[in-house]
C-alpha cells in the first residue's frame, strides 16, 4: 500500500491549478474572439433591435455555440442590377459572393473615395440547408477578419483572379437546419427548379423585386450544385447603403466606355465591346443597369432592368434620368442640385486617382420617396410660419412646390408589409435625416462592384497611366444631363 506524502499532494494540487488556469485562459480567448467578430460589424444594428449573430428564435435548431455564430440570410429585395445575388445579413449589412480582387479593393481604396464607397465589414462563409419539405435556408458563419495589409493570402488566388472563391469552414461540425421565419420562402422542387412562395400583398405592391429574386434563384442553384464539394462559400460583408431609407429609389448605372477587365478572355472582350457599342456606354460613357422608383400615388415600385437600359438611345437615357426624379405624380426638383453637387465632387476626386481603371463598376444614385414628402411639408410649414411672422400672405402651393400626397398616407403600418419594411425601421429614417441638411432632401451616391478594377498596387501585368477617362466621361455627361433637366424645370 502506497502512502501519499505531502509532496505528492502538493504536486497534484499544482497540476490541478495549472489545468484550471489553462481552461480559464482558453475560455477568455474564446470570448475575446466572439467579441471581435461582433465589433468588426460595428454594431449599428442595435437601432433595429436585432442581434448581429441572429435571433434565438431563428437559431433554435442549433447548439448554443453554433447559434451565436450563425445568421439566417435573406434575399436583399432592393437589388436592382448586377448578376451576383445580394443577401441581407442584418438591417444595416448585406453580403455578396467573395471575389479576391474586389475584396482587396474594398479594404485598400484611397481614403479620399471613402465617402462614395460602401463600408467593408468583413467576411462570412455561407452554406445552404434544405429541409424535408424542400425549403432552403442560407446560413452565414462569420469568420476572422483579415489583418490590415493582408491581401490575397486568405483567398488562395492571385491578385489577377476575378473568379468567385470558395473555402472550407475551419470547423468540421455539422450545422442543423434553421427554421425559416422570413416573409418569403424559397422552395426547391425534385426537378431541381426553384420557386419563391410570397404573400399576395408583397407581389401587388412590388416588395418582391423580380430581379433580386432571379439573382437569388441562380445563386441557390449554383450553391446546390457545388454542395458536393466543400458546401461553403465565402461572402463579403458590406454596408447596406439603403438601410436608412424607408422607400429607397435607386438608379444603378454602369459607368465607363469600356466594361471588360484586363484579364478578360478574347470571347468576353468581344462580347463586352459589342454591348458597349450597341448601348449608350460608347456614346456617353454610362448606361442604365437597373432602376426602381417608389410611386406615391399607387404604393408600388416602378422598375427597369439592364435589358431595358441596353436598348435606350442617348435621348431615351436622358428621359430615364428625368423619370427617376418622378415619384408618381410630381417632379422632384429638389433632388437635382444635390445630385449634381455630389457628382462634381466625385469627378474631382477621380481626377486624382492615377492608374485606376474601374472597369464594369457601377454607380448608385439613391433617395428616399418618404424623405421628399417630409422635406416638402417642412418647407411648406416653414414658409407659412415665416409669412405669419411678417404678416404677409402666401400664394397657394402648386404641384411643383408641395406634393399633394400627405405624409400620413405613406406612413409604415407596423402590422402590414410595405415596400419599405425589408430595410429598416422608422428609427433608421431618423438617422438618415440627421445626417444631411434640413434645407434639402438626402441623396446618396455610391460606387460599387470592383471585380475588374485595377491600379498599380495590385501588381497586375498591365499598368495604366493617368486617371480613368472613360469613367470621368460618363460622370461629365451625367452632370451635363442633370443640369439640363434642372434648367428645363425651373419655374
Short mmCIF file of C-alpha atoms in Angstrom, two decimals:
data_model
loop_
_atom_site.label_atom_id
_atom_site.label_comp_id
_atom_site.label_asym_id
_atom_site.label_seq_id
_atom_site.Cartn_x
_atom_site.Cartn_y
_atom_site.Cartn_z
CA UNK A 1 0.00 0.00 0.00
CA UNK A 2 1.41 3.37 -1.11
CA UNK A 3 1.13 6.30 1.23
CA UNK A 4 0.64 9.74 -0.40
CA UNK A 5 3.12 12.18 1.03
CA UNK A 6 2.61 15.90 1.41
CA UNK A 7 4.91 16.39 -1.56
CA UNK A 8 2.72 14.18 -3.76
CA UNK A 9 -0.41 16.06 -2.74
CA UNK A 10 1.21 19.43 -3.45
CA UNK A 11 2.27 18.29 -6.91
CA UNK A 12 -1.25 17.10 -7.68
CA UNK A 13 -2.72 20.41 -6.47
CA UNK A 14 -0.27 22.31 -8.64
CA UNK A 15 -1.26 20.25 -11.70
CA UNK A 16 -4.97 20.82 -10.99
CA UNK A 17 -4.39 24.55 -10.54
CA UNK A 18 -2.41 24.76 -13.79
CA UNK A 19 -5.15 22.93 -15.71
CA UNK A 20 -7.81 25.20 -14.24
CA UNK A 21 -5.81 28.32 -15.19
CA UNK A 22 -5.34 26.97 -18.70
CA UNK A 23 -9.08 26.34 -19.07
CA UNK A 24 -9.85 29.86 -17.85
CA UNK A 25 -7.38 31.35 -20.34
CA UNK A 26 -8.94 29.33 -23.18
CA UNK A 27 -12.44 30.47 -22.21
CA UNK A 28 -11.22 34.07 -22.07
CA UNK A 29 -9.66 33.74 -25.53
CA UNK A 30 -12.89 32.29 -26.96
CA UNK A 31 -14.91 35.17 -25.52
CA UNK A 32 -12.42 37.64 -26.99
CA UNK A 33 -12.75 36.09 -30.46
CA UNK A 34 -16.53 36.32 -30.27
CA UNK A 35 -16.33 39.96 -29.14
CA UNK A 36 -14.01 40.75 -32.04
CA UNK A 37 -16.40 39.19 -34.53
CA UNK A 38 -19.24 41.28 -33.19
CA UNK A 39 -17.25 44.52 -33.01
CA UNK A 40 -15.99 44.15 -36.58
CA UNK A 41 -19.56 44.56 -37.76
CA UNK A 42 -19.78 47.87 -35.85
CA UNK A 43 -22.98 47.14 -34.01
CA UNK A 44 -25.07 49.79 -35.75
CA UNK A 45 -27.95 47.34 -35.97
CA UNK A 46 -28.71 48.00 -32.30
CA UNK A 47 -31.15 50.55 -33.68
CA UNK A 48 -33.21 47.83 -35.30
CA UNK A 49 -33.15 45.67 -32.13
CA UNK A 50 -31.70 42.68 -33.94
CA UNK A 51 -28.74 40.67 -32.67
CA UNK A 52 -25.78 40.72 -35.04
CA UNK A 53 -25.47 36.96 -34.64
CA UNK A 54 -29.14 36.22 -35.35
CA UNK A 55 -32.15 35.78 -33.13
CA UNK A 56 -32.51 32.81 -30.79
CA UNK A 57 -35.86 32.05 -32.36
CA UNK A 58 -34.28 31.64 -35.79
CA UNK A 59 -31.40 29.64 -34.33
CA UNK A 60 -33.49 27.18 -32.31
CA UNK A 61 -32.19 24.21 -34.28
CA UNK A 62 -28.56 24.89 -33.40
CA UNK A 63 -26.35 24.13 -30.46
CA UNK A 64 -25.63 27.13 -28.24
CA UNK A 65 -22.16 27.85 -29.63
CA UNK A 66 -23.23 27.45 -33.26
CA UNK A 67 -26.34 29.62 -32.81
CA UNK A 68 -24.32 32.56 -31.53
CA UNK A 69 -22.06 32.43 -34.60
CA UNK A 70 -24.70 31.77 -37.30
CA UNK A 71 -27.01 34.16 -39.10
CA UNK A 72 -30.01 33.32 -41.24
CA UNK A 73 -29.68 35.16 -44.57
CA UNK A 74 -32.48 36.53 -46.73
CA UNK A 75 -32.62 37.87 -50.30
CA UNK A 76 -31.85 41.59 -50.46
CA UNK A 77 -35.05 42.91 -52.01
CA UNK A 78 -33.66 46.25 -53.21
CA UNK A 79 -31.10 44.83 -55.62
CA UNK A 80 -31.87 46.40 -59.00
CA UNK A 81 -28.80 45.40 -61.04
CA UNK A 82 -25.83 43.08 -61.24
CA UNK A 83 -25.81 39.30 -61.62
CA UNK A 84 -24.41 38.16 -58.25
CA UNK A 85 -27.05 37.70 -55.57
CA UNK A 86 -27.01 40.17 -52.68
CA UNK A 87 -28.16 38.77 -49.32
CA UNK A 88 -29.38 40.60 -46.23
CA UNK A 89 -27.18 39.85 -43.20
CA UNK A 90 -28.96 42.31 -40.93
CA UNK A 91 -30.80 45.58 -41.47
CA UNK A 92 -27.59 47.57 -41.92
CA UNK A 93 -25.36 44.95 -43.58
CA UNK A 94 -25.56 43.00 -46.85
CA UNK A 95 -23.29 40.34 -48.29
CA UNK A 96 -22.26 39.32 -51.80
CA UNK A 97 -20.14 36.47 -53.24
CA UNK A 98 -16.44 36.82 -52.48
CA UNK A 99 -14.11 37.84 -55.31
CA UNK A 100 -10.45 38.22 -54.28
CA UNK A 101 -9.78 41.37 -56.31
CA UNK A 102 -12.93 43.11 -55.10
CA UNK A 103 -12.27 42.04 -51.51
CA UNK A 104 -8.84 43.63 -51.68
CA UNK A 105 -10.14 46.83 -53.31
CA UNK A 106 -12.79 47.43 -50.65
CA UNK A 107 -10.08 47.39 -47.98
CA UNK A 108 -7.46 49.46 -49.77
CA UNK A 109 -9.24 52.13 -51.84
CA UNK A 110 -7.91 55.66 -51.22
CA UNK A 111 -9.40 57.43 -48.19
CA UNK A 112 -10.43 60.32 -50.45
CA UNK A 113 -13.00 57.98 -52.03
CA UNK A 114 -14.35 56.76 -48.69
CA UNK A 115 -17.47 58.95 -48.81
CA UNK A 116 -18.56 57.24 -52.03
CA UNK A 117 -17.73 53.61 -51.14
CA UNK A 118 -19.88 51.21 -49.04
CA UNK A 119 -18.13 50.33 -45.79
CA UNK A 120 -16.36 46.97 -45.78
CA UNK A 121 -17.41 44.89 -42.73
CA UNK A 122 -15.68 41.54 -43.02
CA UNK A 123 -16.14 38.02 -44.37
CA UNK A 124 -18.59 35.19 -43.76
CA UNK A 125 -18.95 31.66 -45.05
CA UNK A 126 -22.39 30.77 -46.39
CA UNK A 127 -23.92 27.31 -46.61
CA UNK A 128 -27.34 26.13 -47.78
CA UNK A 129 -29.62 23.78 -45.84
CA UNK A 130 -32.68 22.05 -47.28
CA UNK A 131 -35.41 20.65 -45.04
CA UNK A 132 -37.61 17.61 -45.69
CA UNK A 133 -40.31 19.81 -47.25
CA UNK A 134 -37.92 21.18 -49.84
CA UNK A 135 -37.39 24.61 -48.32
CA UNK A 136 -33.93 26.13 -48.45
CA UNK A 137 -32.26 28.24 -45.79
CA UNK A 138 -28.98 30.09 -46.30
CA UNK A 139 -26.82 30.40 -43.20
CA UNK A 140 -23.88 32.75 -42.72
CA UNK A 141 -21.00 31.91 -40.39
CA UNK A 142 -18.72 34.89 -39.52
CA UNK A 143 -15.02 34.19 -39.92
CA UNK A 144 -11.95 36.10 -38.82
CA UNK A 145 -11.27 39.43 -40.50
CA UNK A 146 -8.00 39.61 -42.46
CA UNK A 147 -5.31 41.62 -40.75
CA UNK A 148 -4.63 45.10 -42.02
CA UNK A 149 -2.36 44.91 -45.02
CA UNK A 150 -3.19 41.27 -45.76
CA UNK A 151 -4.17 40.92 -49.40
CA UNK A 152 -4.87 37.68 -51.21
CA UNK A 153 -3.24 35.11 -48.98
CA UNK A 154 -6.55 34.09 -47.40
CA UNK A 155 -8.31 33.65 -50.71
CA UNK A 156 -5.82 31.25 -52.25
CA UNK A 157 -5.96 33.22 -55.51
CA UNK A 158 -3.58 35.54 -57.26
CA UNK A 159 -4.26 39.29 -57.42
CA UNK A 160 -5.23 38.90 -61.05
CA UNK A 161 -8.03 36.48 -60.28
CA UNK A 162 -11.59 37.73 -60.52
CA UNK A 163 -13.43 34.44 -60.04
CA UNK A 164 -15.63 33.58 -57.10
CA UNK A 165 -13.76 31.96 -54.23
CA UNK A 166 -14.87 29.09 -52.05
CA UNK A 167 -13.41 27.93 -48.77
CA UNK A 168 -13.96 25.11 -46.33
CA UNK A 169 -15.04 26.04 -42.84
CA UNK A 170 -12.44 25.82 -40.09
CA UNK A 171 -14.85 23.60 -38.18
CA UNK A 172 -15.92 20.16 -39.34
CA UNK A 173 -19.01 20.13 -37.12
CA UNK A 174 -22.40 19.75 -38.75
CA UNK A 175 -24.89 22.58 -38.53
CA UNK A 176 -28.60 21.88 -38.05
CA UNK A 177 -31.20 23.37 -40.41
CA UNK A 178 -32.69 26.65 -39.26
CA UNK A 179 -36.41 27.33 -39.22
CA UNK A 180 -37.32 29.83 -41.95
CA UNK A 181 -39.07 32.86 -40.47
CA UNK A 182 -38.66 35.47 -43.20
CA UNK A 183 -41.55 36.76 -45.27
CA UNK A 184 -40.65 34.64 -48.28
CA UNK A 185 -39.52 31.05 -48.63
CA UNK A 186 -37.53 29.52 -51.46
CA UNK A 187 -38.63 26.01 -52.41
CA UNK A 188 -36.57 23.56 -54.42
CA UNK A 189 -38.62 21.02 -56.37
CA UNK A 190 -37.43 17.49 -57.04
CA UNK A 191 -36.84 18.50 -60.66
CA UNK A 192 -34.25 20.99 -59.44
CA UNK A 193 -36.26 24.12 -60.24
CA UNK A 194 -36.55 26.83 -57.61
CA UNK A 195 -39.68 28.79 -56.80
CA UNK A 196 -40.46 31.59 -54.37
CA UNK A 197 -43.52 31.46 -52.13
CA UNK A 198 -44.67 35.00 -51.32
CA UNK A 199 -47.72 36.70 -49.89
CA UNK A 200 -50.14 38.24 -52.36
CA UNK A 201 -49.67 41.76 -50.98
CA UNK A 202 -45.91 41.52 -51.49
CA UNK A 203 -46.47 40.82 -55.17
CA UNK A 204 -49.14 43.53 -55.51
CA UNK A 205 -47.09 46.40 -54.08
CA UNK A 206 -43.79 45.29 -55.58
CA UNK A 207 -41.93 44.49 -52.37
CA UNK A 208 -40.50 41.38 -54.01
CA UNK A 209 -38.14 42.65 -56.67
CA UNK A 210 -38.18 40.26 -59.66
CA UNK A 211 -34.52 40.97 -60.46
CA UNK A 212 -33.43 40.29 -56.90
CA UNK A 213 -35.37 37.03 -56.82
CA UNK A 214 -33.92 35.92 -60.15
CA UNK A 215 -30.37 36.52 -58.90
CA UNK A 216 -31.23 34.68 -55.69
CA UNK A 217 -32.59 31.67 -57.57
CA UNK A 218 -29.44 31.45 -59.67
CA UNK A 219 -27.24 31.71 -56.57
CA UNK A 220 -29.16 28.94 -54.80
CA UNK A 221 -28.91 26.68 -57.85
CA UNK A 222 -25.16 27.31 -58.01
CA UNK A 223 -24.72 26.55 -54.32
CA UNK A 224 -26.77 23.33 -54.52
CA UNK A 225 -24.66 22.19 -57.45
CA UNK A 226 -21.43 22.94 -55.59
CA UNK A 227 -22.58 21.32 -52.34
CA UNK A 228 -20.99 18.03 -53.37
CA UNK A 229 -17.69 19.82 -52.74
CA UNK A 230 -16.98 21.88 -49.64
CA UNK A 231 -20.50 23.27 -49.32
CA UNK A 232 -19.07 26.54 -48.01
CA UNK A 233 -18.96 29.80 -49.97
CA UNK A 234 -17.19 32.97 -48.92
CA UNK A 235 -19.20 36.21 -48.97
CA UNK A 236 -18.10 39.81 -48.37
CA UNK A 237 -19.97 41.83 -45.73
CA UNK A 238 -20.73 45.40 -46.83
CA UNK A 239 -22.72 48.36 -45.57
CA UNK A 240 -26.38 48.28 -46.63
CA UNK A 241 -26.48 51.72 -48.26
CA UNK A 242 -30.30 51.85 -48.35
CA UNK A 243 -30.86 50.88 -44.71
CA UNK A 244 -31.58 54.47 -43.69
CA UNK A 245 -34.29 54.84 -46.34
CA UNK A 246 -37.95 53.86 -45.96
CA UNK A 247 -38.88 53.88 -49.66
CA UNK A 248 -35.50 53.74 -51.46
CA UNK A 249 -35.48 54.92 -55.07
CA UNK A 250 -32.36 53.57 -56.77
CA UNK A 251 -30.64 54.24 -60.09
CA UNK A 252 -27.91 51.71 -60.95
CA UNK A 253 -25.57 53.00 -63.67
CA UNK A 254 -22.85 51.02 -65.44
CA UNK A 255 -20.01 53.52 -65.79
CA UNK A 256 -17.29 53.96 -68.40
CA UNK A 257 -16.76 53.42 -72.11
CA UNK A 258 -15.16 50.01 -71.53
CA UNK A 259 -16.55 47.13 -69.46
CA UNK A 260 -14.07 44.25 -69.81
CA UNK A 261 -11.16 43.83 -67.43
CA UNK A 262 -7.54 43.43 -68.46
CA UNK A 263 -7.74 39.72 -67.64
CA UNK A 264 -10.82 39.07 -69.81
CA UNK A 265 -10.73 36.30 -72.41
CA UNK A 266 -10.97 37.23 -76.08
CA UNK A 267 -14.56 35.97 -76.17
CA UNK A 268 -15.53 38.03 -73.11
CA UNK A 269 -13.73 41.05 -74.51
CA UNK A 270 -15.63 40.86 -77.83
CA UNK A 271 -18.94 40.40 -76.01
CA UNK A 272 -18.41 43.44 -73.77
CA UNK A 273 -17.24 45.64 -76.65
CA UNK A 274 -20.39 44.78 -78.63
CA UNK A 275 -22.60 45.62 -75.62
CA UNK A 276 -20.90 48.99 -75.23
CA UNK A 277 -21.19 49.80 -78.94
CA UNK A 278 -24.87 48.79 -79.02
CA UNK A 279 -25.78 50.85 -75.94
CA UNK A 280 -25.17 54.35 -74.59
CA UNK A 281 -21.87 53.25 -72.98
CA UNK A 282 -19.82 54.13 -76.06
CA UNK A 283 -21.58 57.42 -76.79
CA UNK A 284 -21.78 58.94 -73.30
CA UNK A 285 -19.78 56.60 -71.03
CA UNK A 286 -22.76 55.37 -69.00
CA UNK A 287 -25.81 53.13 -69.35
CA UNK A 288 -28.78 52.10 -67.21
CA UNK A 289 -28.17 48.83 -65.36
CA UNK A 290 -31.30 48.91 -63.18
CA UNK A 291 -33.77 51.27 -61.54
CA UNK A 292 -36.60 51.34 -59.03
CA UNK A 293 -38.82 54.33 -58.22
CA UNK A 294 -41.44 54.36 -55.50
CA UNK A 295 -44.80 55.60 -56.81
CA UNK A 296 -46.52 57.54 -54.02
CA UNK A 297 -49.88 57.58 -55.78
CA UNK A 298 -50.11 53.80 -56.15
CA UNK A 299 -47.91 52.44 -53.31
CA UNK A 300 -45.84 50.41 -55.81
CA UNK A 301 -42.36 50.40 -57.25
CA UNK A 302 -41.72 51.11 -60.92
CA UNK A 303 -38.71 49.05 -62.03
CA UNK A 304 -36.41 48.80 -65.04
CA UNK A 305 -33.67 46.19 -65.59
CA UNK A 306 -30.42 46.11 -67.54
CA UNK A 307 -32.07 44.80 -70.71
CA UNK A 308 -34.24 47.91 -70.82
CA UNK A 309 -31.13 50.03 -70.29
CA UNK A 310 -29.22 48.44 -73.15
CA UNK A 311 -31.95 49.35 -75.64
CA UNK A 312 -32.05 53.05 -74.78
CA UNK A 313 -30.77 55.75 -77.10
CA UNK A 314 -28.99 58.81 -75.69
CA UNK A 315 -32.30 60.70 -75.69
CA UNK A 316 -34.01 57.72 -74.06
CA UNK A 317 -31.30 57.62 -71.41
CA UNK A 318 -31.85 61.28 -70.57
CA UNK A 319 -35.60 60.73 -70.39
CA UNK A 320 -35.00 57.85 -67.94
CA UNK A 321 -32.95 60.18 -65.73
CA UNK A 322 -35.90 62.55 -65.70
CA UNK A 323 -38.28 59.66 -64.96
CA UNK A 324 -36.11 58.71 -61.99
CA UNK A 325 -36.96 62.10 -60.47
CA UNK A 326 -40.71 61.50 -60.65
CA UNK A 327 -42.40 59.86 -57.68
CA UNK A 328 -45.78 59.03 -59.15
CA UNK A 329 -47.38 62.38 -59.82
CA UNK A 330 -44.85 65.16 -59.43
CA UNK A 331 -41.31 66.12 -60.46
CA UNK A 332 -38.87 66.11 -57.53
CA UNK A 333 -36.89 69.20 -58.48
CA UNK A 334 -35.23 69.41 -55.04
CA UNK A 335 -33.14 66.32 -55.82
CA UNK A 336 -31.31 67.67 -58.85
CA UNK A 337 -28.92 70.10 -57.16
CA UNK A 338 -27.69 67.59 -54.52
CA UNK A 339 -27.12 65.02 -57.27
CA UNK A 340 -25.14 67.45 -59.43
CA UNK A 341 -23.06 68.63 -56.50
CA UNK A 342 -22.09 65.10 -55.42
CA UNK A 343 -21.28 64.04 -58.99
CA UNK A 344 -18.98 67.04 -59.35
CA UNK A 345 -17.28 66.19 -56.08
CA UNK A 346 -16.75 62.61 -57.21
CA UNK A 347 -15.35 63.80 -60.55
CA UNK A 348 -12.76 65.97 -58.82
CA UNK A 349 -11.69 63.06 -56.60
CA UNK A 350 -11.35 60.62 -59.52
CA UNK A 351 -9.17 63.08 -61.41
CA UNK A 352 -6.52 62.43 -58.75
CA UNK A 353 -6.73 58.61 -58.83
CA UNK A 354 -3.90 57.82 -61.24
CA UNK A 355 -3.50 54.26 -62.65
CA UNK A 356 -7.05 53.36 -61.50
CA UNK A 357 -9.45 51.79 -64.01
CA UNK A 358 -12.93 50.99 -62.69
CA UNK A 359 -13.93 48.60 -65.47
CA UNK A 360 -17.51 47.29 -65.23
CA UNK A 361 -18.15 49.08 -61.93
CA UNK A 362 -21.48 50.70 -61.16
CA UNK A 363 -22.69 53.94 -59.65
CA UNK A 364 -25.76 54.07 -57.39
CA UNK A 365 -27.86 57.22 -57.00
CA UNK A 366 -30.33 56.83 -54.12
CA UNK A 367 -33.02 58.94 -52.50
CA UNK A 368 -36.00 58.28 -50.23
CA UNK A 369 -39.51 58.98 -51.52
CA UNK A 370 -40.79 59.43 -47.97
CA UNK A 371 -37.97 61.85 -47.17
CA UNK A 372 -39.13 64.05 -50.06
CA UNK A 373 -42.67 64.25 -48.69
CA UNK A 374 -41.38 65.13 -45.22
CA UNK A 375 -38.99 67.69 -46.70
CA UNK A 376 -41.73 69.38 -48.73
CA UNK A 377 -44.06 69.54 -45.76
CA UNK A 378 -41.30 71.13 -43.70
CA UNK A 379 -40.60 73.71 -46.41
CA UNK A 380 -44.31 74.49 -46.65
CA UNK A 381 -44.68 74.80 -42.86
CA UNK A 382 -41.57 77.00 -42.60
CA UNK A 383 -42.92 79.23 -45.36
CA UNK A 384 -46.30 79.59 -43.65
CA UNK A 385 -44.59 80.29 -40.32
CA UNK A 386 -42.41 82.99 -41.89
CA UNK A 387 -45.44 84.57 -43.56
CA UNK A 388 -47.30 84.61 -40.24
CA UNK A 389 -44.33 86.31 -38.55
CA UNK A 390 -44.09 89.04 -41.19
CA UNK A 391 -47.84 89.41 -41.58
CA UNK A 392 -47.66 88.70 -45.27
CA UNK A 393 -49.87 86.24 -47.08
CA UNK A 394 -48.53 83.36 -49.10
CA UNK A 395 -49.59 82.15 -52.50
CA UNK A 396 -51.31 78.77 -52.82
CA UNK A 397 -48.87 75.90 -53.16
CA UNK A 398 -48.61 74.42 -56.64
CA UNK A 399 -47.79 70.86 -57.64
CA UNK A 400 -44.20 72.00 -58.18
CA UNK A 401 -43.92 73.17 -54.57
CA UNK A 402 -45.75 70.59 -52.47
CA UNK A 403 -46.76 67.04 -53.29
CA UNK A 404 -50.50 66.71 -52.74
CA UNK A 405 -49.92 63.37 -51.04
CA UNK A 406 -49.95 63.76 -47.26
CA UNK A 407 -47.22 62.16 -45.22
CA UNK A 408 -49.77 60.16 -43.23
CA UNK A 409 -50.84 58.29 -46.35
CA UNK A 410 -47.45 56.61 -46.69
CA UNK A 411 -46.58 56.03 -43.03
CA UNK A 412 -45.47 52.45 -42.43
CA UNK A 413 -48.12 50.26 -40.90
CA UNK A 414 -46.35 48.29 -38.17
CA UNK A 415 -48.72 45.35 -38.74
CA UNK A 416 -48.56 45.12 -42.52
CA UNK A 417 -45.84 44.71 -45.09
CA UNK A 418 -44.96 47.60 -47.35
CA UNK A 419 -42.14 48.36 -49.78
CA UNK A 420 -40.03 49.84 -47.00
CA UNK A 421 -40.14 47.08 -44.43
CA UNK A 422 -37.24 44.99 -45.68
CA UNK A 423 -34.50 47.52 -44.97
CA UNK A 424 -35.11 49.15 -41.62
CA UNK A 425 -37.38 50.70 -39.06
CA UNK A 426 -38.58 54.26 -38.59
CA UNK A 427 -35.58 54.76 -36.33
CA UNK A 428 -33.24 54.33 -39.27
CA UNK A 429 -35.10 57.05 -41.16
CA UNK A 430 -34.45 59.48 -38.31
CA UNK A 431 -30.76 58.68 -38.52
CA UNK A 432 -30.74 59.37 -42.24
CA UNK A 433 -32.50 62.67 -41.71
CA UNK A 434 -29.94 63.75 -39.15
CA UNK A 435 -27.00 63.18 -41.48
CA UNK A 436 -27.90 65.81 -44.06
CA UNK A 437 -29.04 69.39 -44.17
CA UNK A 438 -32.68 70.21 -43.42
CA UNK A 439 -32.55 72.62 -46.33
CA UNK A 440 -32.51 69.85 -48.94
CA UNK A 441 -33.51 66.17 -49.19
CA UNK A 442 -30.92 63.46 -48.66
CA UNK A 443 -29.26 61.96 -51.75
CA UNK A 444 -26.67 59.20 -51.52
CA UNK A 445 -24.24 58.34 -54.34
CA UNK A 446 -22.00 55.26 -54.13
CA UNK A 447 -19.51 53.40 -56.30
CA UNK A 448 -19.89 49.59 -56.20
CA UNK A 449 -18.68 46.42 -57.96
CA UNK A 450 -14.89 46.33 -58.20
CA UNK A 451 -14.34 42.80 -59.55
CA UNK A 452 -12.46 44.16 -62.58
CA UNK A 453 -10.89 47.29 -61.10
CA UNK A 454 -7.13 47.68 -61.43
CA UNK A 455 -4.39 50.03 -60.20
CA UNK A 456 -0.65 49.93 -59.66
CA UNK A 457 -0.96 48.49 -56.14
CA UNK A 458 -2.37 45.19 -57.47
CA UNK A 459 0.82 44.17 -59.27
CA UNK A 460 -1.12 43.42 -62.47
CA UNK A 461 0.78 42.80 -65.70
CA UNK A 462 -0.68 45.88 -67.36
CA UNK A 463 -0.25 49.30 -65.74
CA UNK A 464 -2.42 52.20 -66.89
CA UNK A 465 -1.34 55.82 -66.87
CA UNK A 466 -3.41 58.72 -65.54
CA UNK A 467 -7.00 58.66 -64.22
CA UNK A 468 -9.92 56.67 -65.65
CA UNK A 469 -11.00 58.92 -68.53
CA UNK A 470 -13.84 56.60 -69.58
CA UNK A 471 -15.44 56.75 -66.13
CA UNK A 472 -14.90 60.51 -65.93
CA UNK A 473 -16.50 60.91 -69.37
CA UNK A 474 -19.62 59.20 -68.03
CA UNK A 475 -19.68 61.45 -64.95
CA UNK A 476 -19.32 64.58 -67.09
CA UNK A 477 -22.29 63.54 -69.23
CA UNK A 478 -24.39 62.76 -66.17
CA UNK A 479 -23.63 66.22 -64.76
CA UNK A 480 -24.49 67.82 -68.10
CA UNK A 481 -27.79 65.95 -68.44
CA UNK A 482 -28.94 66.57 -64.86
CA UNK A 483 -28.05 70.26 -65.33
CA UNK A 484 -30.20 70.40 -68.47
CA UNK A 485 -33.05 68.68 -66.62
CA UNK A 486 -32.76 71.21 -63.79
CA UNK A 487 -32.74 74.18 -66.16
CA UNK A 488 -35.75 72.88 -68.10
CA UNK A 489 -37.80 72.57 -64.90
CA UNK A 490 -37.06 75.97 -63.42
CA UNK A 491 -40.28 77.85 -62.52
#
